[in-house]
Each structure stands twice: as C-alpha cells, then as structure tokens.
Short mmCIF file of C-alpha atoms and ligand atoms in Angstrom, two decimals:
data_model
loop_
_atom_site.label_atom_id
_atom_site.label_comp_id
_atom_site.label_asym_id
_atom_site.label_seq_id
_atom_site.Cartn_x
_atom_site.Cartn_y
_atom_site.Cartn_z
CA MET A 1 -182.55 -32.23 89.72
CA SER A 2 -182.56 -34.19 93.47
CA LYS A 3 -180.40 -32.84 95.92
CA GLN A 4 -176.58 -33.94 96.32
CA ARG A 5 -176.94 -35.97 99.11
CA ILE A 6 -173.49 -36.22 101.34
CA ALA A 7 -172.91 -38.29 104.75
CA VAL A 8 -171.87 -36.37 107.29
CA ILE A 9 -169.37 -37.89 110.46
CA PRO A 10 -169.48 -35.28 112.80
CA GLY A 11 -167.24 -37.35 115.04
CA ASP A 12 -165.57 -36.73 118.65
CA GLY A 13 -163.89 -33.90 120.40
CA ILE A 14 -164.05 -30.74 117.97
CA GLY A 15 -165.52 -32.52 115.50
CA PRO A 16 -169.55 -31.59 116.22
CA GLU A 17 -167.81 -27.69 116.38
CA ILE A 18 -165.63 -27.76 113.15
CA THR A 19 -168.66 -29.68 111.27
CA GLU A 20 -171.08 -27.72 111.90
CA ALA A 21 -169.19 -24.44 110.75
CA THR A 22 -167.82 -25.95 107.45
CA ILE A 23 -171.66 -27.08 107.17
CA SER A 24 -172.77 -23.41 107.80
CA ILE A 25 -169.73 -22.45 104.95
CA LEU A 26 -171.19 -24.67 102.57
CA GLU A 27 -174.37 -24.05 102.73
CA ALA A 28 -173.69 -20.45 102.92
CA ALA A 29 -171.50 -20.13 99.55
CA GLY A 30 -174.80 -22.33 97.53
CA PHE A 31 -173.91 -25.73 97.79
CA GLN A 32 -177.41 -27.11 98.38
CA ALA A 33 -177.50 -31.20 100.14
CA GLU A 34 -178.73 -33.38 101.73
CA TRP A 35 -176.29 -34.25 104.94
CA VAL A 36 -177.12 -37.75 106.15
CA TYR A 37 -175.91 -37.88 109.85
CA LEU A 38 -173.66 -41.29 110.52
CA GLU A 39 -172.38 -42.38 113.85
CA ALA A 40 -168.71 -43.34 114.56
CA GLY A 41 -166.21 -43.10 117.24
CA LEU A 42 -165.75 -42.36 120.62
CA GLY A 43 -170.26 -41.42 120.18
CA ALA A 44 -170.23 -44.53 118.89
CA VAL A 45 -168.67 -46.54 121.47
CA ASP A 46 -170.08 -45.17 124.23
CA LYS A 47 -173.54 -46.45 122.70
CA GLY A 48 -172.53 -49.64 123.20
CA LYS A 49 -172.28 -50.12 119.78
CA PRO A 50 -168.77 -50.47 117.56
CA PRO A 51 -166.00 -47.42 116.38
CA VAL A 52 -168.04 -47.87 113.08
CA PRO A 53 -171.63 -48.88 113.23
CA GLN A 54 -172.57 -51.34 109.88
CA GLU A 55 -174.96 -48.73 109.07
CA THR A 56 -171.84 -45.77 108.86
CA ILE A 57 -169.96 -48.01 106.48
CA ASP A 58 -173.64 -48.98 104.49
CA ALA A 59 -174.65 -45.82 103.95
CA ILE A 60 -171.63 -44.11 103.02
CA ARG A 61 -170.82 -47.02 99.89
CA ASP A 62 -174.22 -46.28 99.52
CA ILE A 63 -174.25 -42.27 99.06
CA GLY A 64 -170.80 -42.80 97.77
CA THR A 65 -169.36 -38.98 99.61
CA ALA A 66 -168.58 -38.37 103.80
CA LEU A 67 -167.14 -35.33 105.30
CA LYS A 68 -165.82 -36.16 108.54
CA GLY A 69 -164.78 -34.86 111.73
CA PRO A 70 -161.77 -36.65 113.67
CA THR A 71 -162.49 -39.52 116.03
CA THR A 72 -161.04 -39.62 119.16
CA THR A 73 -159.09 -43.11 119.14
CA PRO A 74 -157.56 -44.11 122.96
CA SER A 75 -153.87 -45.16 123.12
CA GLY A 76 -153.17 -48.45 124.17
CA GLY A 77 -155.75 -50.27 125.09
CA GLY A 78 -159.33 -48.84 123.88
CA HIS A 79 -161.56 -49.45 120.86
CA SER A 80 -159.92 -49.73 117.29
CA SER A 81 -159.41 -46.58 115.14
CA ALA A 82 -162.62 -45.39 113.31
CA ASN A 83 -160.48 -43.87 111.13
CA VAL A 84 -158.05 -47.23 110.44
CA THR A 85 -161.68 -48.91 110.52
CA LEU A 86 -163.36 -46.63 108.05
CA ARG A 87 -160.25 -46.79 105.18
CA LYS A 88 -160.31 -50.13 105.16
CA ALA A 89 -163.76 -51.21 105.12
CA LEU A 90 -164.18 -48.45 102.46
CA ASP A 91 -161.18 -49.36 100.59
CA LEU A 92 -160.07 -45.81 100.63
CA PHE A 93 -156.52 -46.38 99.83
CA ALA A 94 -154.91 -43.16 99.13
CA ASN A 95 -154.95 -40.34 101.73
CA VAL A 96 -154.09 -37.24 99.35
CA ARG A 97 -153.52 -34.41 102.27
CA PRO A 98 -152.20 -30.89 100.86
CA ALA A 99 -149.96 -28.63 102.47
CA ARG A 100 -150.33 -24.83 101.69
CA VAL A 101 -149.41 -21.44 102.83
CA LEU A 102 -151.74 -19.41 103.01
CA PRO A 103 -151.24 -16.37 102.42
CA GLY A 104 -151.51 -13.93 105.93
CA VAL A 105 -150.21 -16.68 107.52
CA LYS A 106 -147.52 -17.04 110.31
CA THR A 107 -145.03 -20.03 109.65
CA VAL A 108 -141.63 -21.06 111.41
CA PHE A 109 -140.16 -19.72 107.94
CA GLY A 110 -141.50 -16.94 107.40
CA ASP A 111 -142.85 -15.69 104.55
CA ARG A 112 -141.31 -18.66 102.64
CA ASN A 113 -143.00 -20.59 99.64
CA LEU A 114 -144.31 -23.86 100.07
CA ASP A 115 -147.27 -25.69 97.74
CA LEU A 116 -147.01 -29.65 98.30
CA ILE A 117 -149.10 -32.36 98.39
CA ILE A 118 -148.60 -36.03 100.47
CA VAL A 119 -150.66 -38.80 99.40
CA ARG A 120 -150.01 -41.81 101.41
CA GLU A 121 -151.08 -45.35 101.26
CA ASN A 122 -154.45 -45.45 103.40
CA THR A 123 -154.54 -49.26 104.33
CA GLU A 124 -151.43 -51.74 104.46
CA ASP A 125 -148.16 -51.10 106.60
CA LEU A 126 -147.80 -51.32 110.74
CA TYR A 127 -151.48 -50.20 110.40
CA ALA A 128 -152.95 -53.69 109.27
CA GLY A 129 -153.58 -54.47 112.17
CA ILE A 130 -151.58 -57.79 112.80
CA GLU A 131 -150.09 -57.17 116.57
CA PHE A 132 -149.10 -60.05 118.88
CA MET A 133 -147.47 -61.40 121.73
CA PRO A 134 -145.91 -64.68 121.63
CA GLN A 135 -144.27 -64.15 124.79
CA LYS A 136 -144.52 -62.12 127.97
CA ASP A 137 -142.97 -59.00 127.51
CA THR A 138 -142.53 -59.38 123.39
CA ALA A 139 -144.58 -57.29 121.22
CA LEU A 140 -145.06 -57.53 117.53
CA ALA A 141 -145.92 -56.11 114.91
CA ILE A 142 -146.52 -56.95 111.39
CA LYS A 143 -145.70 -54.46 108.19
CA VAL A 144 -147.54 -55.45 105.82
CA ILE A 145 -146.66 -54.61 101.74
CA THR A 146 -148.73 -55.26 98.96
CA ARG A 147 -147.24 -55.04 95.31
CA GLU A 148 -150.40 -54.23 93.84
CA GLY A 149 -151.71 -52.05 97.22
CA SER A 150 -148.38 -49.58 96.08
CA GLU A 151 -148.86 -49.72 92.77
CA ARG A 152 -152.28 -48.46 93.00
CA LEU A 153 -151.49 -45.68 95.01
CA CYS A 154 -147.96 -45.07 93.08
CA LYS A 155 -150.25 -44.70 90.31
CA TYR A 156 -152.76 -42.83 92.21
CA ALA A 157 -150.27 -40.53 92.98
CA LEU A 158 -148.42 -39.96 89.42
CA VAL A 159 -151.74 -39.57 87.43
CA MET A 160 -152.74 -36.54 89.96
CA ALA A 161 -149.13 -34.46 89.32
CA ARG A 162 -150.15 -34.94 86.08
CA GLU A 163 -153.39 -33.94 86.46
CA GLN A 164 -152.21 -30.85 88.34
CA GLY A 165 -149.96 -29.93 86.30
CA ARG A 166 -147.02 -30.61 88.64
CA LYS A 167 -143.50 -31.00 87.94
CA ARG A 168 -141.64 -33.84 90.64
CA VAL A 169 -142.82 -36.92 92.40
CA THR A 170 -140.79 -37.81 94.96
CA ALA A 171 -140.97 -41.57 97.21
CA VAL A 172 -140.65 -41.40 100.65
CA HIS A 173 -139.14 -44.68 102.05
CA LYS A 174 -137.03 -46.60 103.89
CA ALA A 175 -135.69 -49.46 101.82
CA ASN A 176 -132.34 -49.33 103.24
CA ILE A 177 -133.23 -50.76 105.79
CA MET A 178 -136.33 -52.33 105.01
CA LYS A 179 -135.18 -54.35 101.79
CA MET A 180 -138.41 -56.53 101.12
CA ALA A 181 -140.97 -54.22 102.17
CA ASP A 182 -139.79 -50.69 101.18
CA GLY A 183 -137.71 -51.63 98.49
CA MET A 184 -141.13 -53.93 97.00
CA PHE A 185 -142.87 -50.30 97.45
CA LEU A 186 -140.18 -48.25 95.93
CA ASP A 187 -139.69 -50.79 93.06
CA SER A 188 -143.71 -50.32 92.54
CA PHE A 189 -142.91 -46.34 92.38
CA TYR A 190 -139.96 -46.90 89.44
CA ARG A 191 -142.30 -48.87 87.80
CA VAL A 192 -145.33 -47.07 87.78
CA ALA A 193 -143.07 -43.62 87.02
CA LYS A 194 -142.04 -44.98 83.41
CA GLU A 195 -145.61 -44.72 82.41
CA PHE A 196 -144.96 -40.72 83.61
CA PRO A 197 -141.56 -39.69 81.23
CA GLU A 198 -142.84 -36.29 81.71
CA ILE A 199 -143.09 -36.12 85.73
CA LYS A 200 -139.92 -36.24 87.56
CA CYS A 201 -139.20 -39.49 89.68
CA ASP A 202 -136.88 -39.17 92.41
CA ASP A 203 -137.44 -41.03 95.89
CA ILE A 204 -135.90 -40.33 98.98
CA ILE A 205 -135.29 -41.76 102.56
CA VAL A 206 -137.78 -40.64 105.50
CA ASP A 207 -135.49 -39.18 107.62
CA ASN A 208 -133.71 -37.66 105.54
CA CYS A 209 -136.99 -36.49 104.12
CA CYS A 210 -138.06 -34.97 107.64
CA MET A 211 -134.75 -32.85 107.96
CA GLN A 212 -134.97 -31.62 104.40
CA LEU A 213 -138.61 -30.75 104.74
CA VAL A 214 -137.70 -28.44 107.27
CA THR A 215 -134.87 -26.57 105.77
CA LYS A 216 -135.99 -26.29 102.22
CA PRO A 217 -139.24 -27.11 102.20
CA GLU A 218 -140.64 -25.47 98.69
CA GLN A 219 -137.61 -28.18 96.18
CA PHE A 220 -140.50 -30.77 97.13
CA ASP A 221 -144.00 -30.86 94.75
CA VAL A 222 -145.84 -34.01 96.16
CA LEU A 223 -144.27 -37.17 98.46
CA VAL A 224 -145.90 -40.52 97.91
CA THR A 225 -145.13 -42.78 100.81
CA GLU A 226 -146.53 -45.63 102.55
CA ASN A 227 -149.38 -45.23 105.21
CA LEU A 228 -146.94 -44.39 108.87
CA TYR A 229 -144.28 -42.56 107.02
CA GLY A 230 -147.81 -40.70 105.36
CA ASP A 231 -149.24 -39.82 109.15
CA ILE A 232 -146.11 -38.35 110.83
CA ILE A 233 -144.86 -36.17 107.37
CA SER A 234 -148.01 -34.71 107.36
CA ASP A 235 -148.81 -33.79 110.80
CA LEU A 236 -145.25 -31.91 110.24
CA CYS A 237 -146.17 -30.80 106.61
CA ALA A 238 -149.29 -29.59 108.29
CA GLY A 239 -146.47 -27.98 111.15
CA LEU A 240 -144.76 -26.09 108.57
CA VAL A 241 -147.71 -24.13 106.89
CA GLY A 242 -149.13 -22.73 110.31
CA GLY A 243 -150.33 -25.36 112.50
CA LEU A 244 -152.95 -28.97 111.84
CA GLY A 245 -155.73 -26.50 112.26
CA LEU A 246 -154.77 -25.35 108.27
CA ALA A 247 -154.29 -29.38 106.88
CA PRO A 248 -156.92 -30.25 104.91
CA GLY A 249 -157.12 -34.26 103.17
CA ALA A 250 -159.16 -36.87 101.63
CA ASN A 251 -159.78 -40.86 101.87
CA ILE A 252 -160.15 -41.36 97.97
CA GLY A 253 -161.33 -45.28 97.19
CA GLU A 254 -161.94 -46.71 93.46
CA ASN A 255 -165.94 -46.44 94.39
CA CYS A 256 -165.98 -43.72 97.47
CA ALA A 257 -164.37 -40.61 98.86
CA VAL A 258 -164.27 -39.74 102.72
CA PHE A 259 -163.38 -35.70 103.21
CA GLU A 260 -161.70 -34.96 106.81
CA ALA A 261 -158.84 -33.12 108.10
CA VAL A 262 -155.50 -34.48 109.25
CA HIS A 263 -155.70 -33.04 112.90
CA GLY A 264 -157.20 -35.12 115.96
CA SER A 265 -160.28 -34.45 118.02
CA ALA A 266 -158.67 -32.34 120.08
CA PRO A 267 -159.65 -32.87 123.22
CA ASP A 268 -157.04 -30.52 125.80
CA ILE A 269 -159.84 -27.42 123.88
CA ALA A 270 -162.99 -29.50 122.57
CA GLY A 271 -166.23 -27.95 124.08
CA LYS A 272 -164.82 -24.74 124.22
CA GLY A 273 -165.86 -23.31 120.63
CA VAL A 274 -162.20 -22.28 119.43
CA ALA A 275 -161.12 -24.84 117.35
CA ASN A 276 -160.63 -23.32 114.06
CA PRO A 277 -162.35 -24.90 111.05
CA THR A 278 -160.37 -23.74 108.22
CA ALA A 279 -158.91 -27.42 107.66
CA LEU A 280 -162.72 -29.51 107.78
CA LEU A 281 -163.18 -26.67 105.20
CA MET A 282 -160.33 -26.69 103.17
CA SER A 283 -161.10 -30.28 102.68
CA SER A 284 -164.73 -29.82 101.98
CA ILE A 285 -163.45 -27.66 98.76
CA MET A 286 -161.42 -30.89 98.18
CA MET A 287 -164.96 -32.52 98.47
CA LEU A 288 -166.35 -30.06 96.56
CA ARG A 289 -163.92 -29.97 93.68
CA HIS A 290 -164.32 -34.16 93.77
CA LEU A 291 -167.43 -33.58 93.01
CA GLY A 292 -166.88 -31.19 90.06
CA ARG A 293 -168.36 -28.35 92.08
CA HIS A 294 -164.93 -25.56 91.33
CA ASP A 295 -167.68 -22.60 91.59
CA ILE A 296 -168.01 -23.27 95.06
CA ALA A 297 -164.47 -24.53 95.88
CA ASP A 298 -163.03 -21.23 94.73
CA LYS A 299 -166.01 -18.89 96.39
CA ILE A 300 -165.22 -20.61 99.20
CA ALA A 301 -160.92 -21.03 99.33
CA ASN A 302 -160.95 -17.01 97.88
CA SER A 303 -163.33 -16.14 101.53
CA ILE A 304 -160.39 -18.27 103.34
CA MET A 305 -158.19 -16.87 102.10
CA ARG A 306 -159.40 -13.03 102.14
CA VAL A 307 -160.03 -13.70 105.86
CA CYS A 308 -156.61 -14.93 106.48
CA SER A 309 -154.62 -12.32 104.39
CA ASP A 310 -156.71 -9.36 106.03
CA GLY A 311 -155.88 -11.08 109.30
CA LYS A 312 -158.49 -9.69 111.69
CA CYS A 313 -160.64 -12.77 111.94
CA LEU A 314 -158.11 -15.50 113.44
CA THR A 315 -158.74 -17.96 115.67
CA ILE A 316 -156.51 -18.64 118.44
CA ASP A 317 -154.24 -21.80 117.54
CA LEU A 318 -153.33 -19.22 114.25
CA GLY A 319 -153.14 -16.17 117.21
CA GLY A 320 -155.81 -14.59 116.92
CA LYS A 321 -158.47 -14.05 119.40
CA ALA A 322 -161.60 -15.59 117.20
CA SER A 323 -163.82 -18.06 118.27
CA THR A 324 -164.92 -21.27 116.09
CA ASN A 325 -168.74 -18.90 115.61
CA GLU A 326 -166.53 -15.31 114.51
CA TYR A 327 -164.19 -17.23 112.27
CA LYS A 328 -167.34 -18.57 110.24
CA VAL A 329 -169.24 -15.79 110.27
CA GLU A 330 -166.24 -13.69 108.78
CA VAL A 331 -165.66 -15.88 106.37
CA ILE A 332 -169.42 -16.54 105.52
CA GLY A 333 -168.83 -12.39 105.10
CA GLN A 334 -166.24 -12.87 103.03
CA LEU A 335 -168.33 -14.88 99.99
CA ALA A 336 -168.02 -13.03 97.30
P1 NAI B 1 -155.24 -33.39 117.19
O1 NAI B 1 -154.79 -33.08 116.04
O2 NAI B 1 -156.43 -33.51 117.89
O3 NAI B 1 -154.39 -32.76 118.72
C1 NAI B 1 -152.76 -31.66 118.44
C2 NAI B 1 -153.08 -30.47 118.90
O4 NAI B 1 -153.06 -29.28 118.14
C3 NAI B 1 -153.52 -30.02 120.08
O5 NAI B 1 -153.07 -29.54 121.21
C4 NAI B 1 -155.12 -29.28 119.16
O6 NAI B 1 -155.64 -28.26 120.66
C5 NAI B 1 -154.59 -28.31 118.06
N1 NAI B 1 -155.76 -29.07 117.27
C6 NAI B 1 -155.95 -29.92 116.55
N2 NAI B 1 -156.93 -29.71 115.47
C7 NAI B 1 -157.28 -28.58 115.91
C8 NAI B 1 -157.84 -27.28 115.13
N3 NAI B 1 -158.82 -28.02 114.51
N4 NAI B 1 -158.08 -25.67 115.93
C9 NAI B 1 -157.28 -25.68 117.41
N5 NAI B 1 -156.43 -26.44 117.58
C10 NAI B 1 -156.18 -27.89 117.00
O7 NAI B 1 -153.61 -34.82 118.29
P2 NAI B 1 -153.73 -35.31 119.60
O8 NAI B 1 -153.90 -34.50 120.37
O9 NAI B 1 -152.51 -36.33 119.75
O10 NAI B 1 -154.85 -36.87 119.11
C11 NAI B 1 -156.89 -36.55 119.91
C12 NAI B 1 -157.22 -37.60 120.01
O11 NAI B 1 -157.59 -37.74 118.01
C13 NAI B 1 -157.04 -38.99 119.76
O12 NAI B 1 -157.77 -39.62 120.30
C14 NAI B 1 -156.80 -39.04 118.13
O13 NAI B 1 -156.51 -40.75 118.37
C15 NAI B 1 -157.27 -38.49 117.37
N6 NAI B 1 -157.16 -38.46 115.48
C16 NAI B 1 -158.03 -38.71 114.99
C17 NAI B 1 -157.63 -38.41 113.60
C18 NAI B 1 -159.15 -38.74 112.99
O14 NAI B 1 -159.87 -38.48 113.40
N7 NAI B 1 -158.97 -38.66 111.98
C19 NAI B 1 -156.58 -37.69 113.43
C20 NAI B 1 -155.44 -37.81 114.86
C21 NAI B 1 -156.18 -38.07 115.62
MG1 MG B 2 -152.26 -38.41 111.83
#
C-alpha cells in the first residue's frame, strides 16, 4: 500500500517548532506518511510570494488533507490573512473546535467538567473581506450571510452531533439586532434542525452565551455559529479549558480538510522552544480520526492524558517547566 500523503504548512512564529514536535509524535505512534511541505504566511510573503502561493492551494486540493501551523497576519495594513485565503480558496466551510478539560490541567473554574464543540462558519460573515471607505474617516465592512452557507454549516453541525451521540445543538447569534443576516442564519438552523428530532435544538444570543460559558459552561454540548462569533467564543473556551495551548481545530470542506490549532503564531515566545504543541497535536488526532486511523489517534490521546494527569512534564503555559522538546519526548515515552 502506498503511503498516506499529508500536506504540511509549518507556518510562522512557533509554527515550525510545534509542527516538528507533532510530526515526531505521529511517527513514533506508528503513523507513516509522506509529508509534503508547503509554504504560507509571513514566510511566503518575505520571499516575495503571496500569503498563500497557488502551488500550496493546488497541492492541498490534490492531497486532500493538511496539517497546518499558525501563520502571522499583521494588524491594520500588510498582507491579507493566509488562513482566510486558504479557507475560502478550498471552501473549508466548517471550523470544528472542541473544548475539553484534560485530567490534571488546572482551569479557572477548578475541576469542573467541560466538553463542548464549537462549529464555526468559516468562509462568510465579516471575513468576506469586503471593506471600503466611502468617504474619509468612514470605513464600512460588509457582513455576508447566505442561506446556502448557513444551511450547510448547520447541517454539518447536526450530522456531527448525531454521529458523536451529542444531545444538544445551540445556535449562537445576534438576530435581535441583525434581523436579516443573523435572522436568516437562525431561521436556516431551525429549518435544518427539523431533520434531527432526536437532538435538542435551541439558540442563544452571543453576549449571553459568553456570560453563560463563563458561569455555567457544562450546560453546552455543541455550539454552531457564524464566523466572527465562533472566532471569539473559541478563544474564550480555550481559556476555560486551560489556555490556547490545548485548543485544537479542523477546517472541513467537501473535498479537503486542514487541521490546525485555534491559537496563532505566538510571536512573544517564538524561537524559545517553550511553546505547547498539544493544540496542534490534538488537531492531528482529529486528522487521524478523519482518516479513519482511530487506533493511532487513541494511542496519542491516551499518552497526552497520561502526561497531563501525571503533571510532571508540562509546558510553561500550563504552569510547568518543560520545553517543547522535553514534552515531546515525554509524550513519545508514554505511548503505549
Ligand atoms: P496567539 O494565539 O498567537 O497568542 C496569544 C497568547 O497565547 C500569547 O501570549 C501566546 O504566547 C500564547 N500562546 C498561543 N499559543 C501557544 C502555545 N501553543 N503554547 C504556549 N503559549 C501559546 O494570538 P495573537 O498574539 O493575537 O496573534 C499572533 C499572530 O497569530 C497574529 O499575526 C495573528 O494574526 C496570528 N493568528 C494566526 C492564526 C492561525 O494561523 N490559525 C490564529 C490566530 C492568530
Ligand atoms: Mg482566532
């Protein structure tokens, strides 16, 4: 059998460090792949290329599966986001972000349990990139919500909930204010929900959702939402479960999927060898499950659990002293 091909974008900042650690652990766990390295982000721009070179898009489309480190996007001016470009070019419409407390990891709310999944729309909303200045000192940014985009996203979330035996799916919106855009998203959700009578479907306004996530997060199961709300809520949830170092994600399209952590390129700690690779490693576990390699996925997930609950080899963001490399070696050592 020929080797599974996986596209790899190491990315910027801590990206190459956590990508190296993740791939070493995948290989040590027995996942043999042909890793096809590709460029995107600041690294590409610095070489005079676009943030996502066409050959990167073509290769991912051809290979079908990619593991991606974070890429840097400057605020204000500068190049456009490699992530947004990639998600749109490959039509990766669903961004799946689980937030789960790992045993042994201290969280802001003690040892309470949290196990929810955010399904974020990934190609529309204010991320459509339609911004202009009709006059000096007035900037307009257009929020794009389509019926088709909303329905396919909600359907994806509900099918996923059904497959995973989840009981409740909650649409997060601001339809009280954006009556047309968010109103249509919400209407699309309830239309699709009719096909899933076994799942409790309800909705919540985004600001209340944030408050409830901080005070009573256990009540939620699956949250399905628009692009911007999903971006913000997923960082909030990452904070609840111990920080960005533990928050994985998957960008799913009809024909390909790109697996990456919720966090960014962390320029403040880049090059120091102290980044926590767990979020990208957990994203690679999502990749393995997507590829049907549950055996290896379970092996790595169990090792992460052992290392975290043991608590002796945690990275700095989790209150430990371990370097990226020490943590990597520990996770490899605990693979059973
Ligand atoms: P960030 O997520 O890179 O960092 C926020 C804070 O969390 C920093 O203090 C950082 O040190 C810490 N952190 C993040 N990941 C960590 C890890 N694995 N281990 C330990 N600590 C970690 O967010 P920030 O600073 O707002 O963005 C930096 C750059 O990343 C920006 O250019 C932004 O556009 C980009 N970005 C890229 C994303 C992607 O490629 N998917 C997602 C989010 C931001
Ligand atoms: Mg974000």
